[in-house]
Amino acid sequence: MENLAWGLQMTVLGMGLVFALLALLWALLMLVLYLDKEPKPPMSAHESHAEAERIAAVADDAIGAQVPEPPTVNGMPADLVAAILVATMKHKLTLRRQAAPIMRTYWPGSQLFASRWVAAGRARQNYTWQPRGR
Amino acid sequence: MRRYKLDISDREFVVDVQEIAADRFAVVVGDESYEVTLSSDENLGEATITPGFQAGAAPRVIAVNTAARVTQVPAPAAAATAPAPRKPAAGGGKGTLTAPMPGVILEVSVKPGDQIERGQQVAVLDAMKMHNVIGAPRAGTVAEVYVTDGESVDHGDAIFKYMED
Amino acid sequence: MIDHETIGLLLKGINNVTWQSIVMLGVSFVLMYLAIVKDYEPLLLLPIAAGCMLANLPLSPLIADDGMLKLLYNLGVTNELYPLLVFVGIGALTDFGPLLENPRLILIGAAGQFGIFLTLILALLIGFTPNEAASIGIIGAIDGPTSIYVSGLLAPHMLGPITVAAYSYMSLVPIILPPIMKLLTTQKERQIHMAYSSRKISARTRIMFPIVVTVLVGTLVPFATPLIGMLMLGNLMKESGAVERLTKASAAEIANTVTLFLGLAIGSTMVGTDFLKPSTLAILVLGIIAFAVDAGAGILFAKVLNWISGGKVNPLVGAAGISAFPMAARVVQRVAQEEDFENFLLMHAMGANAAGQVASVVAGGVVLALMGAGG
């Protein structure tokens, strides 16, 4: 039972100390937080309302005056169209450089389209090989 | 598929292009995908694009290729320097879900136009190294999503907005 | 050529297998299973299990006088080096921001240490000596390094079971905590939302915090100076941002190395003949009681705070007042979200959890001071 009494004493003392220490820490923390707070002048509700109105008024002006409607092409933002165009063109050029098969709008041998190379070859077929004047 | 990054008037665009056919491309800009058909590709000689050439009201200058020299004209300050206000102010406003705590968005599970149920996963927020699933507060349709994967958010930053009913 | 002696030497290993060592090998396999398959604190449990296995192989040279495990043990466990180094790493990983945003949570951390003292009384009643009882109670700090530190000073002979209990309960936080939380709170209480105060904490305050805590706690409880000093050193390095390389090394390389050494050394103390005693079982049981009482006291204290504040504190946050940073806070968040997916308690729980971390160190120091040991 002596042990129990000692244990109880430990509990009360221990918990008391832990709480007291942490409460002290709390107080100190609050002090640090208080000291470190950015100085902010107190403002009455009326003043803050006026301030808000002022900012809102400036914002209203700004919306009306300075920010034009973003330019659009057929209802799509112009910069977006430009981005898409540049990207597609770049992509097409890339593919052409890679000679990707998908770049063939017309299959080889098509009568609808001929590359310069093919066109030159076809044109040569139309020339006679016999010397002129014979 | 190739990924292109462009700067247009100091705004960065990431454009993914996938060829479908010779002149048809699937293009993804941001979260939107477009199907683009290049119907005409003409050479107009050595014409330069001049600043006077305007499609819309604002003098927004676009460099289409490196050959075309572009001179920047002094534009009205607000239009040229202020980037488009993509994010609504903290707190968002009506119909907006805001981040419950600071963290990093790991995953966005919805995109504009999605029909969502109450409680459906909208995004995964990594806060204090814990993955938190953010659920939709009510059923509705997503109008706009303001965050992307890997974006860090503060408490109260808007995540997405519901379509007005 | 082959006589009895040779055969005896060849079969030496098999002849020296004892039932205790077989049991302990089984224990080490269970720990490995928990670490590898169940993924409970594998960083600690796996080295402990490996150390236990290696130490319990027959005639293991590793725990002979110059054996590696013995060396590791003498290198850092007896003189408290490992737990203190681990604390530097914990400090470098702990974000005290949530606590600074909500300083009153620090009291929840204090409440979360109640189990230490209750268990101390229980251990006394069972018949442990005061020193042993205090060491057992400190399991209730649910903080491995603190447990090692305190028991290493007060009852070095019980270091093995106490550490195993502390670390295994730490890794079992996700399993043990939810039932206690659900038992002690009503559904309505679990659904209380806590407004997140996004008070901006300046870098100056964040740097001041570890210094202030070290000076205050170190002055008032000198016995806690090593623990709190190292914890706050890690945090100071992190928050100052001036020594990023040291912070990274403490949080990763040093912490990892020390964890490996610590795990192996602790595992090697679990030698069957010493470990398999009724007192070990008593320690394990008392440890889980300490854990449960800690969590319960935290929750009840949070309930009191809730009552005082008029329903603004979710009692679940109290369960994070135990140490075990940051698992306890994550568990709180998970339980709260199970109840209501729109409820985000994580930051509050993290605050309480960080407070618990500080409080358990303070409690360890207080226990040492009251026992008049250490320093």
XYZ file of C-alpha atoms in Angstrom:
674
model
C 0.000 0.000 0.000
C 2.970 2.194 0.555
C 3.754 1.666 -3.093
C 0.263 2.656 -4.091
C 0.491 5.856 -2.109
C 3.811 6.592 -3.750
C 2.325 5.854 -7.166
C -0.615 8.124 -6.591
C 1.714 10.831 -5.447
C 3.752 10.328 -8.603
C 0.628 10.533 -10.726
C -0.663 13.708 -9.182
C 2.738 15.323 -9.133
C 3.695 14.074 -12.585
C 0.517 15.026 -14.357
C 0.458 18.314 -12.501
C 3.976 19.056 -13.620
C 3.340 18.010 -17.204
C 0.246 20.167 -17.380
C 1.916 23.079 -15.669
C 4.920 22.920 -17.985
C 2.862 22.711 -21.096
C 0.556 25.466 -19.904
C 3.638 27.574 -19.392
C 4.798 26.669 -22.852
C 1.383 27.637 -24.150
C 1.581 30.996 -22.474
C 5.054 31.531 -23.866
C 3.915 30.530 -27.333
C 1.037 32.960 -27.162
C 3.505 35.622 -26.110
C 5.814 34.839 -29.029
C 2.882 34.819 -31.418
C 1.618 38.059 -29.965
C 5.006 39.760 -30.179
C 5.568 38.512 -33.675
C 2.227 39.641 -35.007
C 2.391 42.095 -37.848
C 1.251 45.434 -36.505
C -2.208 46.050 -37.816
C -4.026 49.255 -36.905
C -7.472 48.616 -35.512
C -10.267 49.501 -37.859
C -13.889 50.114 -37.130
C -16.614 48.391 -39.069
C -17.528 51.641 -40.735
C -13.964 52.312 -41.842
C -13.499 48.810 -43.146
C -16.726 49.095 -45.078
C -15.561 52.352 -46.628
C -12.246 50.723 -47.467
C -13.989 47.800 -49.105
C -16.185 50.182 -51.088
C -13.151 52.065 -52.261
C -11.411 48.905 -53.415
C -14.588 47.659 -55.054
C -15.011 50.973 -56.883
C -11.470 50.775 -58.235
C -12.055 47.202 -59.253
C -15.284 48.157 -61.027
C -13.511 50.892 -62.936
C -10.760 48.529 -63.846
C -13.168 45.970 -65.217
C -14.975 48.543 -67.310
C -12.002 50.482 -68.548
C -8.884 48.466 -68.747
C -9.574 44.878 -69.483
C -10.899 44.500 -73.007
C -12.802 41.478 -74.111
C -10.299 38.883 -75.195
C -10.284 38.766 -78.999
C -12.155 35.837 -80.390
C -12.327 34.053 -83.713
C -15.691 32.416 -84.326
C -16.274 32.306 -80.618
C -12.918 30.768 -79.803
C -10.137 32.729 -78.070
C -7.737 33.987 -80.694
C -4.660 32.949 -78.763
C -6.036 29.461 -78.473
C -6.579 29.299 -82.218
C -3.057 30.530 -82.747
C -1.709 27.960 -80.370
C -3.556 25.186 -82.106
C -2.458 26.387 -85.519
C 1.178 26.693 -84.601
C 1.131 23.330 -82.937
C -0.531 21.586 -85.857
C 1.733 23.188 -88.420
C 4.777 22.374 -86.381
C 3.561 18.874 -86.036
C 2.941 18.533 -89.736
C 6.421 19.765 -90.480
C 7.858 17.375 -87.960
C 6.036 14.494 -89.504
C 7.126 15.540 -92.977
C 10.717 15.670 -91.829
C 10.337 12.225 -90.461
C 8.761 11.139 -93.762
C 6.058 9.516 -91.770
C 3.799 7.372 -93.951
C 0.752 9.133 -92.618
C 1.907 12.269 -94.424
C 0.732 10.789 -97.692
C -2.440 12.622 -98.425
C -2.577 10.549 -101.580
C -1.236 7.051 -101.885
C 1.685 6.415 -104.197
C 0.537 6.186 -107.786
C -2.499 8.360 -107.219
C -3.686 10.189 -110.306
C -5.023 13.076 -108.212
C -1.770 14.377 -106.919
C 1.834 14.054 -107.822
C 4.867 15.296 -106.006
C 7.352 17.392 -107.946
C 9.538 14.393 -108.344
C 6.722 12.259 -109.715
C 5.441 15.126 -111.839
C 8.869 15.618 -113.378
C 9.110 11.935 -114.101
C 5.712 11.883 -115.744
C 6.544 14.918 -117.776
C 9.682 13.238 -119.053
C 7.591 10.367 -120.297
C 5.798 12.782 -122.588
C 9.029 13.859 -124.300
C 10.079 11.915 -127.260
C 13.458 10.293 -126.945
C 14.052 10.521 -130.652
C 16.250 13.328 -131.813
C 14.402 16.319 -133.140
C 13.764 16.545 -136.901
C 14.028 12.872 -137.701
C 1.949 12.234 -80.076
C 4.118 15.252 -79.504
C 3.970 17.933 -76.833
C 4.645 21.527 -77.744
C 5.048 24.409 -75.401
C 4.410 27.904 -76.656
C 4.508 31.312 -75.153
C 1.804 33.592 -76.455
C 1.897 37.112 -75.073
C 3.770 35.843 -72.036
C 1.266 33.135 -71.419
C 2.464 29.605 -71.615
C 0.492 26.998 -73.464
C 1.132 23.307 -73.509
C -0.332 21.735 -76.602
C -0.407 18.036 -77.299
C -0.877 17.031 -80.894
C -1.732 13.584 -82.151
C -2.003 12.927 -85.841
C -5.158 11.167 -86.958
C -4.687 11.498 -90.670
C -2.583 13.650 -92.974
C -4.458 16.825 -92.263
C -6.446 15.890 -89.211
C -5.057 16.269 -85.743
C -6.337 15.777 -82.255
C -5.118 18.730 -80.217
C -5.281 19.014 -76.446
C -4.885 22.464 -74.930
C -5.205 22.501 -71.169
C -8.075 20.205 -70.381
C -9.883 20.770 -73.659
C -9.365 18.611 -76.662
C -10.069 19.798 -80.190
C -10.159 18.021 -83.459
C -8.373 20.147 -86.007
C -8.577 19.793 -89.756
C -5.982 21.756 -91.635
C -8.063 22.567 -94.660
C -5.713 24.933 -96.416
C -1.994 25.511 -96.333
C -1.060 28.238 -98.789
C 2.109 30.116 -99.320
C 1.392 33.821 -99.360
C 4.866 34.787 -100.355
C 7.019 36.794 -98.032
C 4.174 38.723 -96.402
C 4.920 39.747 -92.860
C 2.421 39.891 -90.127
C 2.253 43.457 -89.006
C 1.060 44.723 -85.689
C -1.684 46.590 -87.419
C -3.278 43.332 -88.373
C -5.834 42.677 -85.651
C -8.511 40.128 -85.303
C -9.994 41.396 -82.112
C -10.014 44.602 -80.165
C -6.805 44.214 -78.201
C -3.459 44.450 -79.916
C -2.350 40.921 -79.171
C 0.645 39.984 -81.220
C 1.201 36.437 -82.207
C 4.337 35.050 -83.702
C 3.218 32.321 -86.007
C 6.608 31.324 -87.224
C 10.119 32.525 -86.879
C 10.304 33.858 -90.405
C 7.673 36.467 -89.719
C 9.290 39.275 -87.797
C 7.007 40.778 -85.246
C 7.403 44.107 -83.597
C 5.686 44.479 -80.291
C 3.594 47.583 -79.973
C 3.100 49.200 -76.617
C -0.204 47.781 -75.547
C -2.434 49.144 -72.829
C -0.757 48.165 -69.603
C -3.556 46.118 -68.131
C -4.102 44.012 -71.203
C -0.488 43.182 -71.851
C 0.934 42.658 -68.394
C -1.908 41.371 -66.292
C -2.220 37.646 -66.824
C -5.722 36.364 -67.135
C -7.160 36.045 -63.634
C -7.681 32.307 -63.704
C -8.181 31.832 -60.007
C -11.012 33.367 -58.122
C -10.039 34.988 -54.867
C -9.776 32.874 -51.741
C -13.139 31.720 -50.573
C -14.266 31.248 -54.131
C -17.846 32.281 -53.831
C -21.143 30.664 -54.585
C -21.045 27.112 -55.812
C -17.321 26.779 -55.304
C -15.531 24.063 -53.383
C -12.438 25.298 -51.608
C -9.429 23.482 -50.240
C -10.038 22.517 -46.591
C -6.351 22.768 -45.729
C -3.073 23.673 -47.359
C -1.410 20.987 -49.398
C -0.614 19.740 -52.860
C -3.211 18.489 -55.302
C -2.132 15.026 -56.363
C -4.938 14.163 -58.653
C -7.936 15.911 -60.133
C -10.682 13.430 -60.867
C -13.227 15.662 -62.580
C -13.225 17.902 -65.590
C -15.596 20.624 -66.693
C -18.917 19.248 -67.797
C -18.801 16.171 -65.583
C -21.919 15.162 -63.734
C -20.960 14.434 -60.155
C -22.734 12.870 -57.214
C -22.560 14.018 -53.621
C -19.475 12.513 -52.031
C -17.848 11.585 -55.301
C -14.094 11.990 -55.339
C -13.187 15.314 -56.870
C -9.509 15.544 -56.077
C -6.843 14.038 -53.888
C -5.078 16.524 -51.642
C -1.752 15.669 -50.079
C -1.560 17.501 -46.768
C 1.074 16.671 -44.167
C 2.090 13.658 -46.289
C -1.392 12.209 -46.053
C -3.586 11.633 -49.059
C -6.995 13.147 -48.459
C -9.867 12.445 -50.763
C -11.936 15.545 -51.333
C -15.545 14.714 -52.045
C -18.158 16.756 -53.800
C -20.406 18.589 -51.330
C -23.487 18.130 -53.527
C -24.595 16.670 -56.805
C -24.308 18.847 -59.868
C -22.304 19.611 -62.942
C -18.728 20.847 -62.881
C -18.378 24.213 -64.551
C -14.725 25.002 -64.047
C -11.768 23.290 -62.430
C -9.156 25.621 -61.030
C -6.403 23.250 -60.000
C -4.125 20.855 -61.792
C -2.093 17.879 -60.638
C 0.897 18.873 -58.572
C -0.401 22.337 -57.822
C -0.008 23.491 -54.262
C -3.042 25.078 -52.722
C -3.589 27.123 -49.622
C -6.508 26.907 -47.261
C -9.543 28.360 -48.994
C -8.251 28.207 -52.568
C -10.972 27.286 -55.014
C -10.819 23.770 -56.420
C -13.791 23.723 -58.752
C -17.062 25.456 -59.419
C -20.504 24.087 -60.001
C -22.516 24.996 -63.043
C -25.303 27.414 -62.159
C -28.583 25.556 -62.190
C 39.043 -39.829 -37.278
C 35.375 -39.249 -36.596
C 34.887 -39.639 -32.897
C 32.204 -38.420 -30.536
C 33.832 -35.101 -30.105
C 33.815 -34.314 -33.813
C 30.201 -35.333 -34.149
C 29.412 -33.200 -31.148
C 31.110 -30.233 -32.734
C 29.352 -30.769 -36.042
C 25.990 -30.980 -34.351
C 26.748 -28.178 -31.941
C 24.166 -25.887 -33.468
C 21.376 -28.435 -33.368
C 22.270 -29.549 -29.858
C 22.012 -26.035 -28.559
C 18.529 -25.350 -29.863
C 16.319 -24.553 -26.901
C 12.564 -24.232 -26.767
C 12.965 -20.569 -25.909
C 15.003 -19.899 -28.996
C 12.436 -21.683 -31.149
C 9.670 -19.569 -29.664
C 11.680 -16.404 -30.222
C 12.385 -17.372 -33.810
C 8.640 -17.755 -34.194
C 8.181 -14.288 -32.684
C 10.705 -12.846 -35.086
C 8.847 -14.441 -37.992
C 5.603 -12.876 -36.785
C 7.321 -9.484 -36.574
C 8.684 -9.950 -40.078
C 5.232 -10.854 -41.303
C 3.812 -7.710 -39.717
C 6.592 -5.619 -41.211
C 6.653 -7.040 -44.718
C 3.114 -8.187 -45.440
C 1.125 -5.900 -43.180
C 3.451 -2.934 -43.639
C 3.366 -1.859 -39.971
C 6.371 0.392 -39.362
C 8.553 -1.889 -41.471
C 11.533 0.418 -41.048
C 11.701 -0.512 -37.389
C 10.024 -3.864 -37.112
C 12.103 -5.516 -39.792
C 15.493 -4.725 -38.209
C 14.079 -5.682 -34.801
C 12.826 -8.963 -36.197
C 16.131 -9.585 -37.920
C 18.060 -8.786 -34.751
C 15.785 -11.104 -32.784
C 16.239 -13.894 -35.292
C 20.018 -13.517 -35.433
C 20.325 -13.361 -31.671
C 18.270 -16.483 -31.130
C 20.067 -18.755 -33.521
C 21.933 -21.321 -31.436
C 25.246 -20.045 -30.053
C 24.897 -16.931 -32.193
C 28.343 -15.331 -32.521
C 26.621 -12.003 -33.210
C 25.757 -11.575 -29.546
C 29.034 -12.933 -28.227
C 31.341 -10.450 -26.544
C 32.636 -8.916 -29.762
C 29.664 -9.822 -31.884
C 28.285 -7.184 -34.180
C 24.910 -6.901 -32.497
C 26.549 -6.650 -29.104
C 28.831 -3.915 -30.440
C 25.891 -2.027 -31.891
C 24.124 -2.327 -28.564
C 27.083 -1.001 -26.607
C 27.694 1.694 -29.182
C 24.420 3.482 -28.875
C 21.737 1.899 -26.737
C 23.320 1.846 -23.310
C 24.556 5.421 -23.613
C 21.313 6.720 -25.210
C 23.060 7.773 -28.411
C 20.624 6.151 -30.836
C 17.352 7.509 -29.435
C 18.824 10.996 -29.335
C 20.041 10.812 -32.918
C 16.660 9.510 -33.994
C 15.128 12.503 -32.255
C 17.143 14.897 -34.384
C 15.590 13.234 -37.407
C 12.089 13.339 -35.937
C 12.548 17.020 -35.206
C 13.640 17.637 -38.766
C 10.516 15.889 -40.020
C 7.987 17.350 -37.611
C 6.049 20.390 -38.671
C 5.023 22.345 -35.613
C 3.090 24.792 -37.788
C -0.345 23.330 -37.008
C 0.462 23.564 -33.308
C 1.583 27.174 -33.602
C -1.604 27.985 -35.472
C -3.641 26.609 -32.612
C -1.541 26.742 -29.438
C -4.294 25.634 -27.056
C -3.942 22.141 -28.535
C -0.778 21.838 -26.475
C -2.937 20.974 -23.446
C -4.368 17.983 -25.281
C -0.814 16.725 -25.604
C -0.471 17.005 -21.837
C -3.663 15.051 -21.273
C -2.385 12.359 -23.596
C 0.317 11.448 -21.095
C -2.054 10.337 -18.358
C -1.618 6.670 -19.242
C 2.031 6.846 -18.221
C 1.156 7.462 -14.605
C -1.854 5.188 -14.395
C 0.204 2.338 -15.786
C 2.913 3.169 -13.308
C 0.453 2.580 -10.467
C -0.767 -0.659 -12.042
C 2.782 -1.904 -12.476
C 3.517 -1.107 -8.837
C 0.457 -3.060 -7.761
C 1.568 -6.081 -9.780
C 4.863 -5.988 -7.929
C 7.392 -4.202 -10.113
C 9.896 -1.957 -8.403
C 9.308 1.787 -8.704
C 12.064 2.124 -11.310
C 10.668 -0.711 -13.376
C 7.153 0.594 -13.010
C 8.168 4.025 -14.238
C 9.891 2.475 -17.247
C 6.806 0.448 -18.066
C 4.593 3.466 -17.686
C 6.687 5.386 -20.163
C 5.520 2.967 -22.863
C 2.406 5.096 -22.592
C 4.313 7.931 -24.192
C 3.894 5.850 -27.381
C 7.198 7.218 -28.440
C 9.987 4.775 -29.072
C 13.020 6.972 -28.408
C 11.581 8.365 -25.171
C 10.793 4.865 -23.950
C 14.287 3.674 -24.752
C 15.821 6.715 -23.161
C 13.895 6.514 -19.906
C 13.992 2.768 -19.464
C 17.662 2.728 -20.405
C 18.327 4.952 -17.418
C 15.864 3.465 -14.956
C 15.682 -0.225 -15.779
C 18.232 -1.282 -18.393
C 17.477 -4.953 -17.846
C 13.949 -4.420 -19.163
C 14.964 -2.445 -22.210
C 14.179 -5.246 -24.650
C 10.539 -5.925 -23.790
C 9.795 -2.239 -23.183
C 11.189 -1.167 -26.531
C 9.472 -3.977 -28.335
C 6.201 -3.029 -26.669
C 6.649 0.670 -27.419
C 7.520 0.175 -31.054
C 4.996 -2.515 -31.752
C 2.189 -0.464 -30.222
C 3.430 2.534 -32.159
C 3.117 0.539 -35.333
C -0.282 -0.755 -34.288
C -1.696 2.745 -33.790
C -3.953 2.406 -36.861
C -5.488 -0.738 -35.373
C -5.659 0.058 -31.657
C -6.748 3.668 -31.831
C -10.023 3.596 -33.855
C -11.964 1.269 -31.510
C -10.988 3.412 -28.506
C -12.024 6.543 -30.357
C -15.355 5.057 -31.389
C -16.043 3.734 -27.916
C -15.524 7.063 -26.194
C -17.247 9.405 -28.622
C -20.746 9.638 -29.984
C -21.402 9.828 -33.673
C -22.510 13.392 -33.269
C -19.260 14.345 -31.587
C -17.247 12.709 -34.324
C -19.045 14.856 -36.870
C -18.104 18.151 -35.279
C -16.332 20.319 -37.795
C -13.455 22.448 -36.592
C -12.890 25.704 -38.367
C -9.437 25.866 -39.850
C -7.734 29.030 -38.719
C -5.311 29.896 -41.447
C -3.294 32.058 -39.159
C -0.075 32.791 -40.943
C 2.933 31.765 -38.918
C 5.956 33.844 -39.742
C 9.316 32.226 -40.323
C 10.584 34.135 -37.295
C 8.048 32.450 -35.016
C 8.814 29.067 -36.496
C 12.502 29.572 -35.743
C 11.790 30.996 -32.298
C 9.641 28.016 -31.327
C 12.359 25.349 -31.011
C 14.674 27.763 -29.230
C 12.032 28.862 -26.740
C 10.941 25.305 -26.050
C 14.497 24.090 -25.566
C 15.385 26.866 -23.170
C 12.145 26.638 -21.202
C 11.932 22.860 -20.913
C 15.670 22.498 -20.486
C 15.696 24.949 -17.618
C 12.665 23.552 -15.845
C 13.255 19.850 -16.469
C 16.971 19.304 -16.941
C 16.375 15.570 -17.330
C 14.462 16.255 -20.516
C 17.218 18.401 -22.004
C 18.816 15.666 -24.131
C 15.509 14.582 -25.658
C 13.927 17.978 -26.149
C 17.240 19.498 -27.148
C 17.773 17.013 -29.959
C 14.141 17.126 -31.086
C 14.231 20.887 -31.258
C 17.679 20.939 -32.826
C 16.268 18.971 -35.745
C 13.312 21.321 -35.953
C 15.507 24.398 -35.737
C 17.635 23.150 -38.606
C 14.506 22.488 -40.637
C 12.768 25.780 -39.953
C 15.840 27.967 -40.261
C 16.413 26.693 -43.775
C 20.038 27.642 -43.387
C 21.471 24.148 -43.236
C 19.410 22.267 -45.733
C 22.065 19.601 -46.175
C 22.247 18.878 -42.466
C 18.464 18.778 -42.246
C 18.300 16.347 -45.119
C 21.039 14.188 -43.659
C 19.387 14.110 -40.220
C 15.969 13.350 -41.605
C 17.131 10.746 -44.073
C 20.608 9.267 -43.965
C 21.417 9.593 -40.258
C 17.910 8.664 -39.134
C 17.874 5.663 -41.458
C 21.277 4.427 -40.384
C 20.514 4.866 -36.715
C 17.143 3.204 -37.126
C 18.842 0.169 -38.614
C 21.418 0.021 -35.811
C 18.764 0.640 -33.180
C 16.425 -1.993 -34.564
C 19.143 -4.616 -34.736
C 20.454 -3.787 -31.260
C 16.975 -3.872 -29.730
C 16.149 -7.096 -31.524
C 19.293 -8.658 -30.174
C 18.114 -8.047 -26.599
C 15.207 -10.377 -27.199
C 17.183 -13.506 -26.354
C 14.782 -16.309 -25.533
C 16.131 -17.267 -22.133
C 15.868 -13.696 -20.841
C 12.856 -12.596 -22.782
C 10.395 -15.393 -22.178
C 9.457 -14.515 -18.649
C 6.088 -13.688 -17.095
C 7.313 -10.130 -16.588
C 7.579 -9.643 -20.371
C 3.968 -10.626 -20.806
C 3.039 -8.259 -17.975
C 4.962 -5.463 -19.689
C 3.207 -6.073 -22.983
C -0.200 -6.057 -21.317
C 0.586 -2.990 -19.227
C 1.923 -1.264 -22.325
C -1.317 -1.637 -24.203
C -3.212 -0.433 -21.134
C -0.960 2.617 -21.024
C -1.658 3.235 -24.691
C -5.422 2.898 -24.295
C -5.532 5.110 -21.209
C -3.443 7.752 -22.957
C -5.768 7.888 -25.907
C -8.814 7.786 -23.653
C -7.523 10.600 -21.452
C -6.784 12.683 -24.522
C -10.270 12.148 -25.883
C -11.932 12.903 -22.547
C -9.852 16.042 -22.172
C -10.832 17.122 -25.668
C -14.443 16.532 -24.616
C -13.920 18.908 -21.728
C -12.417 21.459 -24.097
C -15.377 20.908 -26.395
C -17.756 21.553 -23.535
C -15.888 24.692 -22.497
C -15.678 26.059 -26.020
C -19.325 25.353 -26.681
C -19.036 22.520 -29.195
C -16.119 23.715 -31.225
C -13.615 20.946 -30.513
C -14.007 17.517 -32.006
C -13.084 15.012 -29.266
C -11.384 12.803 -31.844
C -8.543 15.304 -31.929
C -7.780 14.329 -28.343
C -6.726 10.877 -29.501
C -3.878 12.544 -31.399
C -2.572 13.856 -28.091
C -0.599 10.669 -27.688
C 2.747 10.824 -29.393
C 3.356 8.589 -32.432
C 3.716 11.516 -34.782
C 2.241 11.586 -37.397
C 0.378 8.269 -37.494
C -2.036 9.176 -34.721
C -3.119 12.352 -36.506
C -3.677 10.447 -39.732
C -5.796 7.897 -37.937
C -7.879 10.702 -36.433
C -8.404 12.191 -39.866
C -9.406 8.831 -41.287
C -11.909 8.080 -38.548
C -13.401 11.570 -38.846
C -13.718 11.220 -42.591
C -15.365 7.831 -42.309
C -18.103 9.560 -40.375
C -18.371 12.619 -42.605
C -16.311 12.954 -45.742
C -16.415 16.726 -45.569
C -14.756 16.825 -42.189
C -11.064 17.668 -42.308
C -9.478 17.467 -38.871
C -5.994 16.695 -40.107
C -4.391 20.023 -39.309
C -5.879 20.142 -35.811
C -4.923 16.540 -35.231
C -1.395 17.275 -36.440
C -1.219 20.143 -33.972
C -2.351 17.936 -31.107
C 0.027 15.240 -32.289
C 3.012 17.570 -32.331
C 1.967 18.719 -28.875
C 1.858 15.080 -27.803
C 5.382 14.652 -29.119
C 6.634 17.534 -27.002
C 4.500 16.475 -24.049
C 5.749 12.900 -24.028
C 9.302 14.169 -23.924
C 8.388 16.509 -21.101
C 6.625 13.657 -19.308
C 9.704 11.473 -19.762
C 11.796 14.219 -18.217
C 9.344 14.674 -15.373
C 9.342 10.949 -14.640
C 13.126 10.907 -14.617
C 13.203 13.948 -12.375
C 10.717 12.438 -9.931
C 12.689 9.216 -9.869
C 15.847 11.194 -9.299
C 17.735 9.430 -12.056
C 19.487 10.287 -15.247
C 20.583 13.703 -16.253
